[in-house]
Every structure is written in C-alpha cells, then in structure tokens.
Amino acid sequence: MQLIDAAITAVHGYVPDYVLTNKELETMVETNDEWIQSRTGIKQRHIQKEKGKATSDMCVEVVKGILEKSNTAPEDIDMIICATVTGDMVFPDTANTIADKAGLKNAFGYDINAACSGFLYGLTTGCQFIRTGMYKKVIVIGADKMSSIIDYTDRATCIIFGDGAGGVLLEPNHEGNGFQDAILKADGSGRDILHMKAGGSLKPSSVETIAAREHFVYQEGRHVFKKAVNGMINTTAELLKRNDLSVDDIDWVIPHQANIRIINAVADGLNCPMDKVMLNIEKYGNTTAGTLPLCLWDYEDQLKKGQNLVFTAFGGGLTWGSLYLKWAY
Ligand code: UT7
C-alpha cells in the first residue's frame, strides 16, 4: 500500500487565566520558590478555577483556534483524538464531548490514556489514519486539568502540575514533510510508581478511598525521574540511529516538560545543545498530555518548513517514546 505523508498543518494552545505562583504555593504547603525553581524549573502554572468547566472546555478553545487558523469548517473534521488522564467523566470519552461542543458534526473520535506520553501516542495514531488514506483531516489534542486530581496538601506533587491544552490538525502532505517515524514504549510493571490509587474498577470510589486521599496523583518522584531520563534518551537515540540522523541534523527537540533537570539530563545524554530544545516549563509547569503541543504553540513562529523535529516524552503507565517529523509550513 502506498502511504500518504501526514503533516501538522495548524497548531493551537490554551491555558486558563488563573496563575498559581510559587509564592501562593508557599501559603499552601511547606515549600519555597527557591526550592521549586531550582529543583523543577517551574515559576508558575495555570489553573482552571471556574466551576462547571472541565478538560473539554480547554480543548474546545484549542479546536476553535485550529479551525480558524487553518480556515477549516467544523464539519470537515473527520476525526478527533484527545490524549488525557483527566477526561470530563470516566465515561463517555472526552473526544466526543469536544466534538459536540465544537460542532464537529462529522467527526468520530476517542481518548488515549497514556499520561504524559499521551500526545505522542495520539499523534502517532492520528497520523496513521491519514497515511492509509482513510481520513483527510484529523485533530489530535493533548490536554489535562491536573488540578482536578492533585492533592494541594502534598508538596511533592502539587508544585509540579498545571492545567492546559494544545492540539494540531493533521492533513495529507505531498512534499515529503510530516510524520517520519516513531518509537513508542510501554511497561505496565511500573504502574505503581505513578498512578491514582482509587476510582477505577480495582478500587471503586468509597468513603474510605476519599478519606485516604486516594483520588489524587501518587508519584515516587525520584524513581520516575531516573526512568524518564533513561527512557527518553534511549528511544531518541534509537530513533535517530534508525533514520540515519545525528543530533546535528535535528533542528528542534521537543521534550515533555516535567522537570528542567530531566530536560537538561536528556539534552546532555544526547549531546544536544539547549538552544535546540523547546522549553516552557517555567510558565505552565507539567500539564501532562498538554506539554508537547503547548511547546509547538509557543515556538510556532520559529519553525520553518522542512525542519526536523524530534518529540520525546515519559509518563505514567509507564509509557514513553520519541517521534520524528518534518515541519510542513
Ligand atoms: O510527568 C510525568 C513524569 N513525572 C516526572 O517526570 C517527575 C519526576 N520527578 C521529579 O521531577 C522530581 O523527583 C520531583 C520534582 C518530584 C522531586 O524532586 P527531587 O529532587 O527528586 O526531590 P526528592 O523527592 O528527592 O526530595 C528531596 C527533598 C526531600 O527532603 P529530605 O528527605 O531530603 O529532607 C523532600 O521532602 O526535598 C523535599 N521536598 C521538598 N522541599 C520543599 C519535596 N518536595 C518539596 C517541596 N518543597 N515542594
């Protein structure tokens, strides 16, 4: 079968208005701005505070921006994938809610639950629907309202996460640009070091699970840190090798924004100068599935047609991987 190249043709992002600063966190838990900045690189994060608003509402803003920028009618979208761990409800999936709210009358879609690697998984999946010729316009979104599952009495996690959404439109490309290759990995044996203990079928919500604060993110930070550094270096190095590329051939590395020290270690491990590495952790913190498309949104003006981009991420699952694409505009 002759595959058709799938390229990103529009990018948009959205973060809620409310800014939660390190200073404000100092009033909530035993922490300080200096510790947070030096250990994570984060200065602030955005929080969706309005009652009745959810992940889908951030995604609708992203979809609207994408449609406007690409001059696309809502009914022309064939498919929407939403990568998230904070869907509006356990079911139905958030992609359907977004399609309804944004008027994507002819789109089908679904959610992908791959935590911080969600956008990588979603982008890879969405591209395959274009490559086979099955669909012509696919939206892939990475979005999380992390504030809905964060324990703001736990200083080990509440300082890291923020809310945000970003997404892309994928369309066929006939100039050799777009998706080139991806290596995606998963290791379920690591599920215990980053997860939410209750609320699923293993431990349904109960008075006891609420009292035990088991509906929040649980993370063994140091463990995750080491695995994230190794995982992202390994899949990126393997991806470069199998595509006959060196770091010099790469214009931009887009790493998951979990911790500036992780990003520095990954860049170091790949011998990649930091001026090729997209960074915005300072402004948004870790928005889980939102970090990669939010980076694209922030750096869109600096991207040039034909440039080589490598994405890499690591997160709960455990899930991780790297993706190589050529920028198309
Ligand atoms: O995005 C999904 C994947 N997630 C990640 O990639 C995150 C990976 N992990 C991390 O980014 C880091 O492990 C954290 C930012 C979560 C924690 O940083 P760390 O340098 O690994 O700190 P630590 O857990 O080793 O703790 C060092 C010390 C401890 O005190 P003692 O035992 O040395 O006295 C902690 O209690 O720092 C203390 N600490 C804090 N102090 C001030 C932990 N959190 C805080 C805090 N403020 N917020």
mmCIF file of C-alpha atoms and ligand atoms in Angstrom, residues 29-32 35-36 39-40 115-116 154-161 194 219-226 228-229 232 256-262 286 288 291 314-316, ligand 1:
data_model
loop_
_atom_site.group_PDB
_atom_site.id
_atom_site.type_symbol
_atom_site.label_atom_id
_atom_site.label_comp_id
_atom_site.label_asym_id
_atom_site.label_seq_id
_atom_site.Cartn_x
_atom_site.Cartn_y
_atom_site.Cartn_z
ATOM 1 C CA VAL A 29 2.312 23.751 51.733
ATOM 2 C CA GLU A 30 5.764 23.736 53.338
ATOM 3 C CA THR A 31 7.788 24.799 50.314
ATOM 4 C CA ASN A 32 9.515 27.823 48.828
ATOM 5 C CA TRP A 35 13.304 25.052 46.066
ATOM 6 C CA ILE A 36 10.659 24.788 43.373
ATOM 7 C CA ARG A 39 14.513 21.506 41.651
ATOM 8 C CA THR A 40 11.965 21.765 38.832
ATOM 9 C CA ALA A 115 -0.453 10.132 30.691
ATOM 10 C CA CYS A 116 2.486 12.361 29.783
ATOM 11 C CA ASP A 154 1.099 17.157 49.119
ATOM 12 C CA ARG A 155 4.148 19.280 48.391
ATOM 13 C CA ALA A 156 5.817 16.514 46.405
ATOM 14 C CA THR A 157 3.218 16.737 43.628
ATOM 15 C CA CYS A 158 1.234 19.980 43.899
ATOM 16 C CA ILE A 159 4.172 22.177 42.943
ATOM 17 C CA ILE A 160 4.725 20.400 39.642
ATOM 18 C CA PHE A 161 1.438 20.201 37.790
ATOM 19 C CA LEU A 194 2.933 6.889 39.125
ATOM 20 C CA GLN A 219 4.196 9.649 42.360
ATOM 21 C CA GLU A 220 7.527 8.254 43.516
ATOM 22 C CA GLY A 221 9.393 11.202 42.102
ATOM 23 C CA ARG A 222 12.990 10.041 42.291
ATOM 24 C CA HIS A 223 12.200 6.690 40.687
ATOM 25 C CA VAL A 224 10.220 8.297 37.886
ATOM 26 C CA PHE A 225 12.964 10.867 37.350
ATOM 27 C CA LYS A 226 15.651 8.266 36.610
ATOM 28 C CA ALA A 228 12.297 9.296 32.476
ATOM 29 C CA VAL A 229 15.859 10.380 31.711
ATOM 30 C CA MET A 232 13.744 9.486 26.643
ATOM 31 C CA HIS A 256 7.935 16.552 27.814
ATOM 32 C CA GLN A 257 8.065 19.391 30.338
ATOM 33 C CA ALA A 258 8.141 17.562 33.684
ATOM 34 C CA ASN A 259 11.279 18.926 35.279
ATOM 35 C CA ILE A 260 14.025 21.175 33.889
ATOM 36 C CA ARG A 261 16.632 18.851 35.413
ATOM 37 C CA ILE A 262 15.176 15.913 33.443
ATOM 38 C CA ASN A 286 3.773 19.958 33.901
ATOM 39 C CA THR A 288 0.810 16.082 31.395
ATOM 40 C CA THR A 291 3.176 19.838 27.299
ATOM 41 C CA PHE A 314 7.808 9.840 29.500
ATOM 42 C CA GLY A 315 4.947 9.284 31.901
ATOM 43 C CA GLY A 316 2.571 7.101 33.852
HETATM 44 O O1 UT7 B 1 5.418 13.936 34.055
HETATM 45 C C1 UT7 B 1 5.301 12.595 34.426
HETATM 46 C C2 UT7 B 1 6.553 12.069 34.919
HETATM 47 N N1 UT7 B 1 6.983 12.762 36.107
HETATM 48 C C3 UT7 B 1 8.204 13.195 36.208
HETATM 49 O O2 UT7 B 1 8.960 13.065 35.275
HETATM 50 C C4 UT7 B 1 8.630 13.807 37.527
HETATM 51 C C5 UT7 B 1 9.899 13.149 38.004
HETATM 52 N N2 UT7 B 1 10.331 13.574 39.334
HETATM 53 C C6 UT7 B 1 10.677 14.833 39.653
HETATM 54 O O3 UT7 B 1 10.564 15.755 38.862
HETATM 55 C C7 UT7 B 1 11.305 15.074 40.998
HETATM 56 O O4 UT7 B 1 11.568 13.817 41.594
HETATM 57 C C8 UT7 B 1 10.449 15.916 41.969
HETATM 58 C C9 UT7 B 1 10.372 17.349 41.479
HETATM 59 C C10 UT7 B 1 9.066 15.302 42.085
HETATM 60 C C11 UT7 B 1 11.091 15.944 43.349
HETATM 61 O O5 UT7 B 1 12.427 16.426 43.249
HETATM 62 P P1 UT7 B 1 13.632 15.604 43.874
HETATM 63 O O6 UT7 B 1 14.833 16.390 43.637
HETATM 64 O O7 UT7 B 1 13.580 14.224 43.306
HETATM 65 O O8 UT7 B 1 13.267 15.634 45.385
HETATM 66 P P2 UT7 B 1 13.145 14.401 46.399
HETATM 67 O O9 UT7 B 1 11.819 13.751 46.253
HETATM 68 O O10 UT7 B 1 14.379 13.561 46.290
HETATM 69 O O11 UT7 B 1 13.173 15.163 47.764
HETATM 70 C C12 UT7 B 1 14.350 15.885 48.220
HETATM 71 C C13 UT7 B 1 13.984 16.640 49.492
HETATM 72 C C14 UT7 B 1 13.223 15.785 50.498
HETATM 73 O O12 UT7 B 1 13.634 16.190 51.792
HETATM 74 P P3 UT7 B 1 14.735 15.327 52.612
HETATM 75 O O13 UT7 B 1 14.143 13.954 52.719
HETATM 76 O O14 UT7 B 1 15.962 15.369 51.750
HETATM 77 O O15 UT7 B 1 14.835 16.078 53.888
HETATM 78 C C15 UT7 B 1 11.800 16.191 50.291
HETATM 79 O O16 UT7 B 1 10.996 16.022 51.447
HETATM 80 O O17 UT7 B 1 13.131 17.730 49.170
HETATM 81 C C16 UT7 B 1 11.947 17.658 49.963
HETATM 82 N N3 UT7 B 1 10.831 18.183 49.190
HETATM 83 C C17 UT7 B 1 10.508 19.485 49.167
HETATM 84 N N4 UT7 B 1 11.023 20.544 49.795
HETATM 85 C C18 UT7 B 1 10.466 21.761 49.547
HETATM 86 C C19 UT7 B 1 9.997 17.508 48.345
HETATM 87 N N5 UT7 B 1 9.123 18.368 47.804
HETATM 88 C C20 UT7 B 1 9.421 19.590 48.292
HETATM 89 C C21 UT7 B 1 8.868 20.873 48.093
HETATM 90 N N6 UT7 B 1 9.424 21.918 48.735
HETATM 91 N N7 UT7 B 1 7.827 21.089 47.276
#
